[in-house]
Short mmCIF file of C-alpha atoms in Angstrom, two decimals:
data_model
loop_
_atom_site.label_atom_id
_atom_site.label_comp_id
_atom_site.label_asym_id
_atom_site.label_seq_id
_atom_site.Cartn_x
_atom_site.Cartn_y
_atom_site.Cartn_z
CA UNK A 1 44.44 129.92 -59.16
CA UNK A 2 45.07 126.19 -59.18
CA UNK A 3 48.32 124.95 -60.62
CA UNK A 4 48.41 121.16 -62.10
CA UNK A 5 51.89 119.95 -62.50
CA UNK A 6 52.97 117.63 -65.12
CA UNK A 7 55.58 115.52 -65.23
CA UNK A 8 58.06 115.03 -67.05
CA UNK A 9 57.92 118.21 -69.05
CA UNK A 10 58.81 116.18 -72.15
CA UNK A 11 60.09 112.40 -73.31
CA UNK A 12 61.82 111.53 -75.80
CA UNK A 13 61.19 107.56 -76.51
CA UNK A 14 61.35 104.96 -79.65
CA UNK A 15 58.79 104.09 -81.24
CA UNK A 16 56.85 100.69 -79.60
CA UNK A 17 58.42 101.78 -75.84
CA UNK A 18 55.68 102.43 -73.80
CA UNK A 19 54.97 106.03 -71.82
CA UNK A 20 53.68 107.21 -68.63
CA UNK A 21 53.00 110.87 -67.76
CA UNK A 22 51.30 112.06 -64.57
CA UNK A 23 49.24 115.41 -63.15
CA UNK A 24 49.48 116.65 -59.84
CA UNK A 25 47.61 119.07 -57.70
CA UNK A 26 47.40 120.36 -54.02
CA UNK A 27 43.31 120.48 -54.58
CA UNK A 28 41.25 117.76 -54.77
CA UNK A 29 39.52 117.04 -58.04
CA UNK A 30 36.20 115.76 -59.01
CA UNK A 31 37.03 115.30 -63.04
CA UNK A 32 40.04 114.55 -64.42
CA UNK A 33 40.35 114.93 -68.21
CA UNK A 34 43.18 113.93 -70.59
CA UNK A 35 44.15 115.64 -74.34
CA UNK A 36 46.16 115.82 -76.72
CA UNK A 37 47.43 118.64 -79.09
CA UNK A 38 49.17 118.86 -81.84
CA UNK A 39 50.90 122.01 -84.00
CA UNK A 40 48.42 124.33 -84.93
CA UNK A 41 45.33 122.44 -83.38
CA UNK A 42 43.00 122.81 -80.41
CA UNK A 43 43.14 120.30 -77.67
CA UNK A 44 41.80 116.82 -78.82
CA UNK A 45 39.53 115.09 -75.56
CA UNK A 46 41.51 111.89 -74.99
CA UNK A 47 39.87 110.23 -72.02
CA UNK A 48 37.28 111.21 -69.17
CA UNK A 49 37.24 110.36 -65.41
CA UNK A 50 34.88 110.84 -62.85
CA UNK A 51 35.59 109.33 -59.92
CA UNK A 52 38.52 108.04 -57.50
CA UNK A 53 40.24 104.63 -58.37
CA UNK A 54 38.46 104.93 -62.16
CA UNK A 55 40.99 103.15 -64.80
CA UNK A 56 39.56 103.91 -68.29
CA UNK A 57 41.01 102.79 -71.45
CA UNK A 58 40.90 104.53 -75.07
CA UNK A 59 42.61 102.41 -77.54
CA UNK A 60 46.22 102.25 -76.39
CA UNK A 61 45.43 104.97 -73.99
CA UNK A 62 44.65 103.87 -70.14
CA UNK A 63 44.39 107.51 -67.69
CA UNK A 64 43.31 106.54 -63.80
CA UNK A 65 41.95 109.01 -61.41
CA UNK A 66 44.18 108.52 -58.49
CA UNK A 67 42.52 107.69 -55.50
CA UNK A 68 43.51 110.59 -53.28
CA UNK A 69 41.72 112.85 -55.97
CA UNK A 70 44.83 114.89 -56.18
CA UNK A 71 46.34 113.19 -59.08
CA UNK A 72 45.55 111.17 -62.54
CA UNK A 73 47.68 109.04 -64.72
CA UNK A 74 47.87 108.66 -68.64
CA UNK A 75 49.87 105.68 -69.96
CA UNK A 76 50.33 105.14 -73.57
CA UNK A 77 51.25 101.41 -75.08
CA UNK A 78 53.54 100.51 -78.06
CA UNK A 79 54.06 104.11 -79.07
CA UNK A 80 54.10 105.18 -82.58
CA UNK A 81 54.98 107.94 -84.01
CA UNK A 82 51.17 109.46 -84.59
CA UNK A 83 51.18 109.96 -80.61
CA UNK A 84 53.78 113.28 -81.17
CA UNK A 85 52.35 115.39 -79.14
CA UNK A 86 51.72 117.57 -76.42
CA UNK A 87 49.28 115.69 -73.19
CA UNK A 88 47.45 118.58 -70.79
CA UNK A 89 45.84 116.78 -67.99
CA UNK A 90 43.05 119.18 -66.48
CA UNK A 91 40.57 119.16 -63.31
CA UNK A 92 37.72 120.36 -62.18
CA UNK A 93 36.66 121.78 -58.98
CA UNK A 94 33.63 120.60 -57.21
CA UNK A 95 32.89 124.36 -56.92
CA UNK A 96 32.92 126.91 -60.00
CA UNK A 97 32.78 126.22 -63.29
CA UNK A 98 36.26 125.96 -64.61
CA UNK A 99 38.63 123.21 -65.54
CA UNK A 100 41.99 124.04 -64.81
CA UNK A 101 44.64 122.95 -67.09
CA UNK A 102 48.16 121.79 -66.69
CA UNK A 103 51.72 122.65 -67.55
CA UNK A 104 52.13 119.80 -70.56
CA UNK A 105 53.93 116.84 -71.18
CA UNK A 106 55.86 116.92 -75.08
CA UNK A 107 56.08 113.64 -76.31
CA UNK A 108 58.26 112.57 -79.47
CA UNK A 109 58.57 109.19 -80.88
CA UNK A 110 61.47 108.22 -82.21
CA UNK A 111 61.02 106.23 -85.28
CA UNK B 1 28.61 116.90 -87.44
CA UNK B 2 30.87 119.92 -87.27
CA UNK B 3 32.79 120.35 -84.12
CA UNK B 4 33.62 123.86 -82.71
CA UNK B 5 34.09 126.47 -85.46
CA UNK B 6 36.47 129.36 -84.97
CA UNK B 7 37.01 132.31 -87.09
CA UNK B 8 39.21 133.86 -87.89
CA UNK B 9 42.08 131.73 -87.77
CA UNK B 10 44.58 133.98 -87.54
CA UNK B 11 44.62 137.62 -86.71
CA UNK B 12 47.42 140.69 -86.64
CA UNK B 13 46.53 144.10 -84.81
CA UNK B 14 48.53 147.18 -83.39
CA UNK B 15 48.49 147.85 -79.46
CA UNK B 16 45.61 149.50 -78.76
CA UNK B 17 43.15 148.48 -81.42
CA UNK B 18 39.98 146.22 -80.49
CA UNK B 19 39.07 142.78 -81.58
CA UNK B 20 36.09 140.50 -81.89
CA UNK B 21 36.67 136.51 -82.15
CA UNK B 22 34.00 134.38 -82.98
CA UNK B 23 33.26 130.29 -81.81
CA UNK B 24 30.24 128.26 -82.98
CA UNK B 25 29.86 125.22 -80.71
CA UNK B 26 29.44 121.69 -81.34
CA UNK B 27 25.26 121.27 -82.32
CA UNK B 28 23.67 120.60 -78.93
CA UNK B 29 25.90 122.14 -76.79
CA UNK B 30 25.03 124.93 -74.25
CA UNK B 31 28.37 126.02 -72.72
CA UNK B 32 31.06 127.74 -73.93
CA UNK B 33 34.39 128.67 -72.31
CA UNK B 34 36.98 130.54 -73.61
CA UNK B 35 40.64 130.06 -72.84
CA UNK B 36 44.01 132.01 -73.89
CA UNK B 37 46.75 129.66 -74.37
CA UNK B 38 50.52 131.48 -74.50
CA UNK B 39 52.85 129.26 -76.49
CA UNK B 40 54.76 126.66 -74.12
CA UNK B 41 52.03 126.57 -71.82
CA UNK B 42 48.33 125.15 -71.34
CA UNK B 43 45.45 127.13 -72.07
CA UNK B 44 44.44 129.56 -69.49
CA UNK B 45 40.51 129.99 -68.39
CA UNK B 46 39.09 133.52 -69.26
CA UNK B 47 35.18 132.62 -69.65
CA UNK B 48 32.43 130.20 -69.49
CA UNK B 49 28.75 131.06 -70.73
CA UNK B 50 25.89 128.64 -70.16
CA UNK B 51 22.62 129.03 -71.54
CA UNK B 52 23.85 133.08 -73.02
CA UNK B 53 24.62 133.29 -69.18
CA UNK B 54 28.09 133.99 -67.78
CA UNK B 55 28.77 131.43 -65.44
CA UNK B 56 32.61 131.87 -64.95
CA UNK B 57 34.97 134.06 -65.05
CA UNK B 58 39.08 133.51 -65.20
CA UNK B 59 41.80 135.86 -63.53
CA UNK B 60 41.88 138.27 -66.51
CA UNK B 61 41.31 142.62 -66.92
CA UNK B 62 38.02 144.04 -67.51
CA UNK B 63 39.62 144.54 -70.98
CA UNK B 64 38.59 140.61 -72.28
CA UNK B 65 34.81 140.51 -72.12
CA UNK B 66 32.07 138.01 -73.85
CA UNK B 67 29.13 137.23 -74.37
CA UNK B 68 26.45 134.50 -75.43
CA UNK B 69 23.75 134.62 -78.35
CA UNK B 70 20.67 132.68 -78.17
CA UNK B 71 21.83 130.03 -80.88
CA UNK B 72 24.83 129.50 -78.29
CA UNK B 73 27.77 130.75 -80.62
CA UNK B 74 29.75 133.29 -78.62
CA UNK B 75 31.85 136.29 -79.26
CA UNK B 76 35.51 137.10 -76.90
CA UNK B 77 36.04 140.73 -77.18
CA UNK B 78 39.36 142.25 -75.83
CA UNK B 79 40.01 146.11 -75.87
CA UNK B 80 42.52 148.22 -75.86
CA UNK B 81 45.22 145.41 -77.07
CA UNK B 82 48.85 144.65 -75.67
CA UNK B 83 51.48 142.89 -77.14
CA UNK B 84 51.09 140.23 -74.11
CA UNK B 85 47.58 139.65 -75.29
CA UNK B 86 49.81 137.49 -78.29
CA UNK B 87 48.45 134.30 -77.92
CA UNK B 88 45.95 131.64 -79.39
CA UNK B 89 42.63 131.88 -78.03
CA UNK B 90 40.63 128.68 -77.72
CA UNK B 91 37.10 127.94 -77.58
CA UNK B 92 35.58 124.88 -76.07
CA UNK B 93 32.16 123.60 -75.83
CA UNK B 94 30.07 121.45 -73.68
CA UNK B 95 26.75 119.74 -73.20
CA UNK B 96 26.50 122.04 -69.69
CA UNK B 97 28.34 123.64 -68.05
CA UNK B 98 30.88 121.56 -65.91
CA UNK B 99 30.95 118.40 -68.63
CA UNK B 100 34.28 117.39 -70.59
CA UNK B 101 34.72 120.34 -73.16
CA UNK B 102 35.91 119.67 -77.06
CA UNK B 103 37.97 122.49 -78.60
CA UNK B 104 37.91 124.84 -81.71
CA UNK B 105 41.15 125.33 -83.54
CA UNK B 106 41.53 128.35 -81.96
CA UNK B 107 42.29 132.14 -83.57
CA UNK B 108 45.77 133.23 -82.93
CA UNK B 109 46.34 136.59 -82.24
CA UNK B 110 49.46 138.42 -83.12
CA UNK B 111 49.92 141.96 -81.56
CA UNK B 112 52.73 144.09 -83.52
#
């Protein structure tokens, strides 16, 4: 199956740094999605994209679909501590029905 | 509204036994995939159904099977249980198939 690769596997940052996290694959994607999930929870939809180049914003979140549609981007601003997390990026094939998911990025704020 | 409903929440059962888990989707939505999600790792794809069809299926045994009831809530069955078949097992909805899917709490599974 596909594999999406995250990166870094986790970050450890203070609280107001800002973060970037990125999602790479050797297929070419025509959705990109970004969530979140936290302890005990199901994956929370951050952000959408559907097309190459597409920069959308979600509060303090901004993901881009990168243009070779083989990677996306998720940058968070002035991190607080709520963001604790872990961020699966995960793609969808022009063909089949799936959305394949990544290997997550761990994200704790330092207060 | 409600968002995706999962029950149970959390299940224990000996190798070998048979279970049933149960996901009501978001109101309006017609898909439903199912995913299995081993701890330290993202969720892996086992099933979609769309419109009580099966319209995907994941790299998993003929032990995991589904299906899709005509008010779109969906059953995952898996027989003949293993103690790698530990995991939490996600549900996820969709307007159709394809779209950006929101996610249950999931049902985690404990095999002793």
């Amino acid at each position: 199956g596909q594999q999406l690769n995250q990166s870094p596997q986790s970050m450890f940052i203070q609280e107001g740094e800002d973060v970037s996290m990125n999602c790479t694959s050797s297929s070419i994607f025509n959705t990109w999605l970004w969530y979140k999930q936290e302890p005990g929870e199901g994956p929370v939809l951050l952000i959408a994209l559907y097309k190459a180049g597409e920069l959308t914003s979600n509060g303090r979140l901004t993901a881009q679909f990168g243009i070779t549609r083989k990677d996306s981007f998720l940058n968070i601003s002035a991190s607080i501590p709520s963001d604790v997390g872990i961020y699966f990026c995960a793609g969808h094939l022009n063909t089949g029905n799936q959305f394949y998911f990544g290997t997550g990025t761990s994200l704790t704020v330092i207060p | 509204d409600a968002g995706v409903t999962q029950s149970p929440t959390h299940l224990i059962k000996t190798r070998g036994q048979q279970v049933t888990l149960r996901c009501s989707p978001i109101s309006g939505h017609k898909s439903v995939s199912w995913y299995q999600q081993v701890l330290g790792q993202g969720p892996q794809f086992i099933f979609q159904y769309y419109e009580k069809e099966e319209r995907g299926r994941g790299n998993f045994p003929d032990r995991f099977s589904a299906r899709q009831f005509p008010n779109y809530s969906s059953e995952l069955n898996v027989n003949a249980l293993l103690l790698g078949d530990s995991a939490l097992y996600l549900c996820a909805s969709s307007s159709r198939a394809g779209w950006p899917q929101h996610f249950g709490d999931g049902t985690r599974l404990s095999i002793l």
